[in-house]
Amino acid sequence: MKILLTGINSKYIHSNLAVRYLRAYTKDLNFQGKIKEFTINDRLENILEGIMEEKPDVVAFSCYIWNMEYVKRLAEHIKIIDENIEILYGGPEVSYEAQVFLKDSFCDYVIVGEGEATFRDFVKYKLGEKELKDIEGLYYKKNDDIFFNGFRKELNMNDLVFPYDKDDDLDNKIVYYEASRGCPFKCKYCLSSVMNGVRFLDVERVKKELKFFIDKGVELVKFVDRTFNCNKNYSIEIWEFLSKQDTKTRFHFEVAADLLSDEEIEVLNKAPKNRFQLEVGVQTSNHKVLKNINRIITFENVAEKVLKVAKNKNVIQHLDLIAGLPQEDYNSFKKSFNDVHSLNPNEIQLGFLKLLKGSAMRDEAEKWGIVYSPYAPYEILKNNDLSYNDLLELKKVEKIVDKYYNSGKFNNVLRFFLNGYETPFEFYFEMAMYFEKIGHFKRSLGNVEYYKVLLDFNIERFNRENENVLKEIIKYDYLCFNKKKWLPDFLIRDISKEEERNIRLELKKKAPYNKSHIEKFNLDILNYLDKGEVVWTDNYLIFNEEEFGYENNIKFI
């Protein structure tokens, strides 16, 4: 008997934690349980072929808002090809309307809630060791009737089996991990609001499992815990442990910044640079809106903690905003954006409200005039405070923020432009409208074009004001993150072979890098970036050709 555990991920670099838990929790049973992962960017025909070539008896899908429509189409095709193959759904997207999926989709079983123990009993049923009617947490069809065996009690976290093993290929993957389940908060837009309490893995077990990732050389471990720091003693112990490791692995945590204690912040401030990455759900800085979504925080408190964590510039911070929250109109959202931008986080993640099944916000949609898509991911289309066109504009702003701010590759160019605007939002909005005007949102831009369009925007918006300064800044930003030996034709390379040869002779005495590139600037660029002063004088920078980033160059003359 063969069950194919199928993950349809949103990106290739993602790994599916759910199917790994199911495999690990049943590895002692006498059946073939194989994992196969795809992405929503794969052609449906190719995924279908990949599934059918395994000749499974059961195909189990892990269902989320980003893959549900895809999964339903795959299930229909599987049944058309071979009606004897059974389909099992599980995951948050099917847990709240399981009977609807059984009635309207091409599936035979739906696991609701946590799946590990229910899936184990299901495997036993397929092996003839358990009755179907005795499996808690399972909906199933029988003679066109739908049955449910009742909800299952939540697992003790320490009964879970570690979902990874030494043979897993985790190279170039974001590896997901959880140390706890549940959340102490009741935010209305989140599924965690319907769960009670928080359960934790034993902290010594967590350390051991994290050491597995470190030894395997994983690049990024992303904790899926809803609020990692809800128990400060627990978070401190894990952060202290990870801080002491000799590793380049980075660890991502979702935290409630307002809960961060002085002790936790001290641990974070002492951590190795870029060891930790924090995601902070700000969502809005409007106190009334925060109350509407049941978030008992203040932006001022969040901001204070974020700035304290940022003090030593060693922790990466991502701050989240949500557009479309009840009673947040366009002007309020602009203020929220500007408030968050003023904290200078590493990333600003601008999301849009989604009315998830099972969430309190879906129940209140009519109250706030929220109209949302009937299809996953159930994203807002309009509400009493934002029109459809308002949201379309904000989506365009989000694309500009993501490319120019979140990439971290245009920091100095952004600072140049932001100095010409009263608020950051005004710049990103104008840039978005310029992209819209010239049709850039409807085509795929090459890397160099994102630099060139900055010069074009400056011509239109500022009539070439400070154009030569801007070109020097763009050249600097470009060389920090791109191949050094070639410059696009809109940037001036003005170093002669003789100049470079003489500098190379000097470099032999200093040799800062094994492989380096020398570039001549007419503007004292580092002085400008440090003090904002425009001093026109020939100077040279040495760029490290082996690494990219703002820290990988030095001033020479």
XYZ file of C-alpha atoms in Angstrom:
557
model
C 0.000 0.000 0.000
C 1.496 3.287 -1.119
C 0.553 6.777 0.042
C 2.085 9.720 -1.785
C 2.495 12.692 0.565
C 2.277 15.637 -1.805
C 3.381 19.193 -1.085
C 2.574 21.969 -3.568
C 4.794 24.789 -2.315
C 4.662 28.457 -3.273
C 8.367 28.546 -4.231
C 11.104 26.049 -5.026
C 13.214 27.148 -2.060
C 10.396 26.310 0.363
C 10.083 22.929 2.050
C 6.822 21.410 3.261
C 6.891 20.776 6.993
C 3.437 19.149 7.213
C 4.120 16.176 4.933
C 7.418 15.571 6.701
C 5.637 15.392 10.043
C 3.212 12.812 8.635
C 5.997 10.669 7.230
C 8.014 10.823 10.447
C 5.017 9.990 12.649
C 4.288 6.814 10.650
C 7.770 5.636 9.715
C 7.443 2.494 11.874
C 4.320 1.291 10.029
C 4.436 -1.246 7.209
C 3.505 0.878 4.198
C 5.176 2.955 1.498
C 4.976 6.596 2.500
C 6.792 8.772 -0.016
C 7.121 12.556 -0.094
C 7.005 14.416 -3.369
C 7.156 18.213 -3.574
C 6.292 20.597 -6.384
C 5.566 24.319 -6.680
C 2.577 26.294 -7.931
C 4.897 27.566 -10.671
C 5.204 24.059 -12.155
C 2.891 23.170 -15.024
C -0.103 21.170 -13.843
C 0.596 18.536 -16.494
C 4.098 17.978 -15.122
C 2.892 17.666 -11.529
C 0.182 15.251 -12.606
C 2.739 13.121 -14.423
C 5.015 13.188 -11.366
C 2.170 11.950 -9.170
C 0.861 9.261 -11.501
C 4.281 7.777 -12.221
C 4.482 6.818 -8.526
C 1.416 4.538 -8.943
C -0.011 5.505 -5.528
C -3.034 3.988 -3.812
C -3.670 7.246 -1.953
C -2.557 10.787 -2.746
C -2.443 13.016 0.357
C -2.393 16.765 -0.268
C -1.250 19.440 2.192
C -3.737 22.266 1.558
C -3.159 25.999 2.043
C -4.614 29.223 0.664
C -1.842 29.530 -1.922
C -2.296 26.038 -3.435
C -5.940 25.024 -2.883
C -7.246 25.844 -6.344
C -4.278 23.982 -7.832
C -4.857 20.964 -5.572
C -8.536 20.690 -6.536
C -7.641 20.646 -10.228
C -4.991 17.984 -9.654
C -7.409 15.828 -7.644
C -9.992 16.009 -10.443
C -7.422 14.956 -13.040
C -6.216 12.076 -10.867
C -9.779 10.757 -10.508
C -10.399 11.084 -14.250
C -7.312 9.003 -14.969
C -7.880 6.401 -12.233
C -10.991 6.594 -10.049
C -9.570 3.934 -7.725
C -6.860 6.270 -6.427
C -8.128 7.806 -3.194
C -7.584 11.470 -2.335
C -6.870 12.691 1.193
C -6.894 16.403 2.076
C -5.390 17.945 5.176
C -4.179 21.351 6.331
C -5.611 24.698 7.465
C -7.473 25.426 4.233
C -9.758 22.374 4.583
C -10.094 22.133 8.360
C -13.077 24.506 8.675
C -15.320 23.388 5.809
C -14.352 19.747 5.482
C -17.843 18.574 4.562
C -17.980 21.141 1.734
C -14.736 19.840 0.265
C -15.969 16.261 0.504
C -19.209 17.181 -1.214
C -17.879 19.482 -3.927
C -14.306 18.271 -4.560
C -12.753 15.105 -5.879
C -11.603 13.845 -2.483
C -12.462 10.904 -0.267
C -11.136 11.929 3.148
C -10.375 15.162 4.997
C -8.222 15.406 8.108
C -9.186 18.361 10.300
C -6.881 20.035 12.800
C -3.512 18.558 13.665
C -2.851 15.688 11.337
C -0.124 13.466 12.740
C -2.146 11.114 14.969
C -5.153 11.075 12.630
C -2.941 10.215 9.658
C -1.320 7.412 11.652
C -4.733 5.917 12.396
C -5.675 6.341 8.722
C -2.609 4.337 7.667
C -3.548 1.643 10.172
C -7.047 1.563 8.665
C -5.578 1.085 5.185
C -3.450 -1.728 6.587
C -6.539 -3.407 8.057
C -5.535 -2.663 11.652
C -8.218 -0.104 12.541
C -11.867 0.651 11.801
C -12.623 3.785 9.786
C -15.366 4.792 12.213
C -12.845 4.897 15.067
C -10.506 7.488 13.540
C -10.961 10.805 15.330
C -10.333 13.988 13.344
C -11.402 12.437 10.038
C -14.263 13.260 7.649
C -14.996 10.627 5.014
C -17.505 9.680 2.337
C -19.358 6.383 2.264
C -22.078 5.641 -0.263
C -22.383 9.369 -0.983
C -22.983 10.129 2.695
C -20.511 12.175 4.754
C -19.388 11.035 8.198
C -17.298 12.648 10.914
C -15.781 10.815 13.842
C -15.380 13.826 16.121
C -12.453 16.076 16.887
C -9.175 14.736 18.195
C -7.454 15.967 21.332
C -4.353 18.083 20.682
C -1.027 16.293 20.775
C 1.609 16.655 23.422
C 4.344 18.411 21.449
C 6.997 16.028 22.734
C 5.131 13.111 21.130
C 5.953 14.534 17.705
C 8.736 12.876 15.739
C 11.498 15.121 14.374
C 10.472 15.522 10.710
C 13.936 15.620 9.102
C 16.624 12.976 8.690
C 20.236 12.841 7.565
C 19.322 11.850 3.993
C 17.091 14.885 3.347
C 18.443 17.224 0.688
C 18.094 20.650 2.317
C 20.608 22.524 0.194
C 19.382 25.952 -0.948
C 16.111 25.446 0.919
C 14.275 27.439 3.559
C 13.839 24.818 6.267
C 10.747 25.151 8.456
C 10.734 24.185 12.111
C 8.424 24.637 15.074
C 9.182 24.677 18.781
C 5.618 25.499 19.823
C 2.031 25.405 18.628
C -0.687 27.904 19.421
C -0.698 31.609 20.210
C -1.636 33.614 23.307
C -3.340 36.296 21.196
C -6.681 36.475 19.411
C -6.023 38.647 16.343
C -9.204 38.491 14.294
C -7.555 37.929 10.903
C -5.460 34.958 12.081
C -6.381 31.285 12.381
C -4.422 31.085 15.630
C -7.264 33.081 17.209
C -9.392 29.913 17.359
C -6.728 27.911 19.212
C -6.404 27.775 22.961
C -3.091 28.098 24.745
C 0.472 27.419 23.642
C 2.300 24.083 23.757
C 6.099 23.826 23.723
C 8.691 21.234 22.823
C 11.161 20.435 25.574
C 13.892 23.053 25.251
C 16.744 20.521 25.339
C 15.144 18.649 22.459
C 14.886 21.927 20.516
C 18.596 22.582 20.994
C 19.463 19.099 19.767
C 17.275 19.440 16.665
C 18.630 22.888 15.833
C 22.140 21.476 16.078
C 21.092 19.005 13.364
C 20.420 21.917 10.989
C 23.678 23.607 11.936
C 25.692 20.445 11.303
C 23.927 19.982 7.973
C 24.877 23.518 6.888
C 21.300 24.752 6.344
C 21.265 28.405 5.234
C 17.975 29.533 6.800
C 15.808 27.888 9.474
C 12.407 29.536 9.701
C 10.445 28.953 12.909
C 6.711 28.711 12.199
C 5.812 29.439 15.836
C 3.124 32.121 15.839
C 4.679 34.111 18.703
C 8.097 32.701 19.500
C 8.789 34.989 22.469
C 5.533 34.430 24.359
C 7.610 32.651 27.028
C 10.682 34.806 27.652
C 12.678 32.167 29.536
C 12.186 29.743 26.653
C 13.191 32.255 23.969
C 16.213 33.468 25.947
C 17.541 29.944 26.416
C 17.228 29.107 22.711
C 18.663 32.450 21.552
C 21.607 32.113 23.935
C 22.254 28.579 22.691
C 22.184 29.637 19.039
C 24.357 32.683 19.720
C 27.157 30.423 20.960
C 27.212 28.177 17.887
C 29.922 28.391 15.259
C 27.677 28.545 12.213
C 26.535 30.651 9.270
C 22.960 29.338 9.577
C 20.431 32.121 10.074
C 17.309 31.663 12.204
C 13.995 33.437 11.543
C 11.413 34.038 14.295
C 7.984 35.670 14.387
C 7.894 37.742 17.567
C 5.600 40.145 19.372
C 7.949 43.113 19.730
C 5.901 44.645 22.528
C 6.565 41.528 24.651
C 10.348 41.684 24.290
C 11.918 42.065 27.718
C 15.146 43.908 28.467
C 16.815 40.517 29.035
C 15.732 39.240 25.611
C 16.875 42.431 23.899
C 20.250 42.167 25.626
C 20.687 38.614 24.292
C 19.744 39.753 20.783
C 22.107 42.739 20.941
C 25.005 40.415 21.772
C 24.249 37.821 19.084
C 26.562 37.334 16.083
C 25.720 39.607 13.176
C 22.841 38.301 11.010
C 22.415 35.170 13.154
C 18.813 36.166 13.897
C 16.006 37.476 11.718
C 12.865 38.779 13.448
C 9.472 39.242 11.832
C 7.326 41.767 13.687
C 3.629 42.073 12.927
C 2.995 45.798 13.269
C -0.010 45.672 10.872
C -1.000 49.321 11.565
C -0.030 52.240 13.775
C -3.663 53.369 14.121
C -4.843 52.663 17.689
C -8.520 52.436 16.700
C -7.744 49.915 13.957
C -5.596 47.855 16.329
C -8.570 47.668 18.698
C -10.859 46.591 15.822
C -8.651 43.579 15.087
C -8.211 42.672 18.752
C -4.519 43.565 19.010
C -3.859 44.897 22.499
C -0.681 46.805 21.697
C 0.445 50.315 20.867
C 2.658 51.270 17.976
C 4.768 53.414 20.311
C 5.651 50.383 22.433
C 6.450 48.276 19.365
C 8.606 51.062 17.918
C 10.559 51.429 21.160
C 11.420 47.719 21.234
C 12.262 47.567 17.514
C 14.722 50.443 17.892
C 16.341 48.815 20.926
C 16.847 45.571 18.979
C 18.281 47.579 16.070
C 20.835 49.356 18.277
C 23.818 47.173 17.370
C 22.723 46.530 13.766
C 23.291 42.812 14.173
C 19.686 41.532 13.997
C 17.684 41.580 10.750
C 14.161 42.908 11.298
C 11.152 42.544 8.981
C 8.147 44.689 9.879
C 4.725 43.721 8.526
C 1.814 45.953 7.531
C -1.646 44.855 6.397
C -3.712 46.974 4.003
C -7.483 46.648 4.204
C -7.985 46.438 7.962
C -11.356 47.753 9.196
C -11.517 51.549 9.530
C -8.021 52.123 8.130
C -8.598 54.487 5.214
C -5.998 55.574 2.657
C -4.614 58.436 4.753
C -4.388 56.250 7.843
C -2.532 53.567 5.901
C -0.086 56.141 4.524
C 0.629 57.233 8.094
C 1.131 53.616 9.190
C 3.561 53.111 6.323
C 5.494 56.275 7.141
C 5.596 55.350 10.833
C 7.060 51.936 10.065
C 9.476 53.349 7.473
C 10.808 55.786 10.091
C 12.089 52.802 12.088
C 14.375 51.884 9.161
C 13.788 48.107 9.300
C 15.607 45.766 6.935
C 12.327 44.957 5.204
C 8.804 46.351 5.116
C 6.417 43.579 4.165
C 3.228 45.129 2.830
C 0.464 42.524 2.790
C -3.256 42.654 2.059
C -6.031 41.444 4.345
C -7.168 37.884 3.691
C -10.457 36.572 5.066
C -9.316 33.114 6.149
C -11.808 30.359 6.813
C -12.348 29.987 10.534
C -11.138 33.496 11.358
C -13.226 36.030 13.292
C -12.603 38.625 10.578
C -14.541 36.552 8.056
C -17.499 36.518 10.453
C -17.299 40.327 10.699
C -16.928 40.998 6.960
C -20.423 42.467 6.581
C -19.955 44.701 9.624
C -16.973 46.440 8.014
C -18.257 46.313 4.446
C -15.467 43.939 3.442
C -15.845 42.371 0.022
C -13.338 39.611 -0.699
C -12.562 37.073 -3.384
C -14.559 33.826 -3.054
C -11.442 31.953 -4.137
C -8.305 31.230 -2.138
C -6.466 33.199 -0.824
C -9.727 35.164 -0.146
C -8.033 38.529 -0.439
C -9.930 41.754 0.176
C -11.332 43.535 -2.899
C -12.737 46.585 -1.110
C -14.287 47.720 2.159
C -16.040 50.741 3.652
C -12.733 52.648 3.828
C -10.769 51.557 0.759
C -12.033 51.175 -2.793
C -10.871 48.531 -5.231
C -8.795 51.192 -7.018
C -7.220 52.254 -3.707
C -6.058 48.698 -3.140
C -4.737 48.434 -6.699
C -2.619 51.550 -6.094
C -1.289 50.109 -2.846
C -0.373 46.881 -4.643
C 1.720 48.908 -7.077
C 3.378 50.719 -4.165
C 4.083 47.319 -2.581
C 5.936 46.182 -5.712
C 8.165 49.266 -5.640
C 8.858 48.890 -1.924
C 9.708 45.233 -2.374
C 12.113 45.824 -5.262
C 13.837 48.997 -4.148
C 13.591 48.921 -0.341
C 13.443 45.258 0.617
C 16.185 44.102 -1.743
C 18.657 46.239 0.222
C 20.519 47.016 -3.009
C 19.392 50.610 -3.494
C 19.802 52.087 -0.009
C 21.855 55.105 -1.044
C 19.768 55.840 -4.118
C 16.637 55.753 -1.965
C 18.173 58.140 0.526
C 18.966 60.531 -2.351
C 15.341 60.529 -3.538
C 13.675 60.492 -0.120
C 15.405 63.752 0.731
C 13.201 65.394 -1.908
C 9.882 64.303 -0.379
C 7.948 65.209 2.735
C 7.154 61.563 3.480
C 8.508 58.208 2.242
C 5.087 57.096 1.012
C 4.973 60.033 -1.434
C 8.169 58.843 -3.110
C 7.137 55.181 -3.397
C 3.704 56.230 -4.671
C 5.147 58.562 -7.330
C 7.632 55.908 -8.383
C 4.795 53.371 -8.656
C 2.720 55.737 -10.767
C 5.743 56.345 -13.016
C 6.188 52.577 -13.472
C 2.489 52.344 -14.315
C 2.684 55.217 -16.796
C 5.566 53.726 -18.797
C 4.195 50.174 -18.642
C 6.889 48.618 -16.469
C 4.397 46.677 -14.334
C 3.255 44.806 -17.434
C 6.672 43.538 -18.457
C 9.573 41.742 -16.865
C 12.479 44.109 -16.200
C 16.092 43.023 -16.297
C 18.337 43.811 -13.366
C 20.066 46.750 -15.110
C 16.741 48.351 -16.054
C 15.858 48.855 -12.397
C 18.887 51.147 -12.130
C 18.262 52.925 -15.427
C 14.651 53.779 -14.589
C 15.873 55.749 -11.567
C 17.650 58.157 -13.896
C 14.587 58.394 -16.144
C 12.381 59.082 -13.128
C 14.752 61.823 -11.977
C 14.553 63.487 -15.393
C 10.749 63.504 -15.340
C 10.245 64.391 -11.691
C 13.193 66.708 -10.959
C 14.274 67.835 -14.458
C 17.777 66.330 -14.137
C 18.470 68.123 -10.849
C 21.642 66.693 -9.276
C 21.831 64.180 -12.116
C 25.625 63.818 -11.913
C 25.442 63.174 -8.174
C 22.725 60.578 -8.751
C 24.803 58.778 -11.383
C 27.721 58.476 -8.969
C 25.414 57.084 -6.265
C 23.816 54.616 -8.664
C 27.273 53.511 -9.796
C 28.276 52.897 -6.203
C 25.115 50.942 -5.355
C 25.379 48.972 -8.591
C 28.995 47.923 -8.001
C 28.267 46.811 -4.442
C 25.839 44.146 -5.660
C 26.696 43.301 -9.269
C 29.596 42.088 -11.370
C 32.296 44.724 -11.286
C 34.063 44.424 -14.629
C 31.122 45.696 -16.663
C 29.098 48.868 -16.241
C 25.874 49.654 -18.130
C 26.323 52.387 -20.721
C 24.344 54.993 -18.743
C 27.051 54.938 -16.041
C 30.475 56.426 -16.718
C 33.644 54.400 -16.281
C 36.480 56.850 -16.420
C 39.584 55.032 -15.080
C 42.535 54.635 -17.475
C 44.650 51.494 -17.736
C 47.659 53.435 -16.470
C 45.785 54.631 -13.366
C 44.632 51.109 -12.618
C 48.123 49.661 -13.189
C 49.669 52.136 -10.720
C 47.035 51.384 -8.110
C 47.555 47.641 -8.565
C 51.231 48.145 -7.703
C 50.178 49.844 -4.474
C 47.662 47.087 -3.795
C 50.417 44.490 -3.707
C 51.616 46.150 -0.520
C 48.130 46.249 1.081
C 46.261 43.378 -0.635
C 42.887 43.860 1.051
C 41.139 41.236 -1.100
C 42.228 38.200 -3.100
C 40.220 39.423 -6.092
C 39.353 43.076 -6.349
C 38.005 45.676 -8.725
C 39.119 49.318 -8.766
C 36.661 52.025 -9.710
C 37.195 55.753 -10.129
C 34.588 58.214 -8.810
C 34.510 61.933 -9.570
C 32.443 62.532 -6.433
C 33.942 61.821 -3.001
C 31.273 59.163 -2.674
C 32.021 57.869 0.820
C 32.115 61.389 2.208
C 28.769 62.088 0.541
C 27.227 58.911 1.933
C 28.552 59.688 5.399
C 27.885 63.442 5.643
C 25.754 64.336 2.642
C 28.415 66.707 1.342
C 29.031 67.111 -2.393
C 32.781 67.355 -2.995
C 33.948 66.837 -6.561
C 37.380 65.228 -6.507
C 38.902 62.164 -8.109
C 38.946 59.183 -5.742
C 39.104 55.445 -6.042
C 37.341 52.537 -4.352
C 38.405 48.937 -4.160
C 35.492 46.482 -4.451
C 35.690 42.856 -3.367
C 34.856 40.688 -6.393
C 34.218 37.584 -4.294
C 31.403 39.011 -2.177
C 28.572 41.475 -2.652
C 27.299 44.071 -0.210
C 27.896 47.532 1.153
C 30.558 46.375 3.602
C 32.804 44.852 0.972
C 34.662 47.891 -0.312
C 37.248 50.349 1.012
C 38.379 53.809 0.054
C 41.831 53.897 -1.553
C 42.597 57.498 -2.520
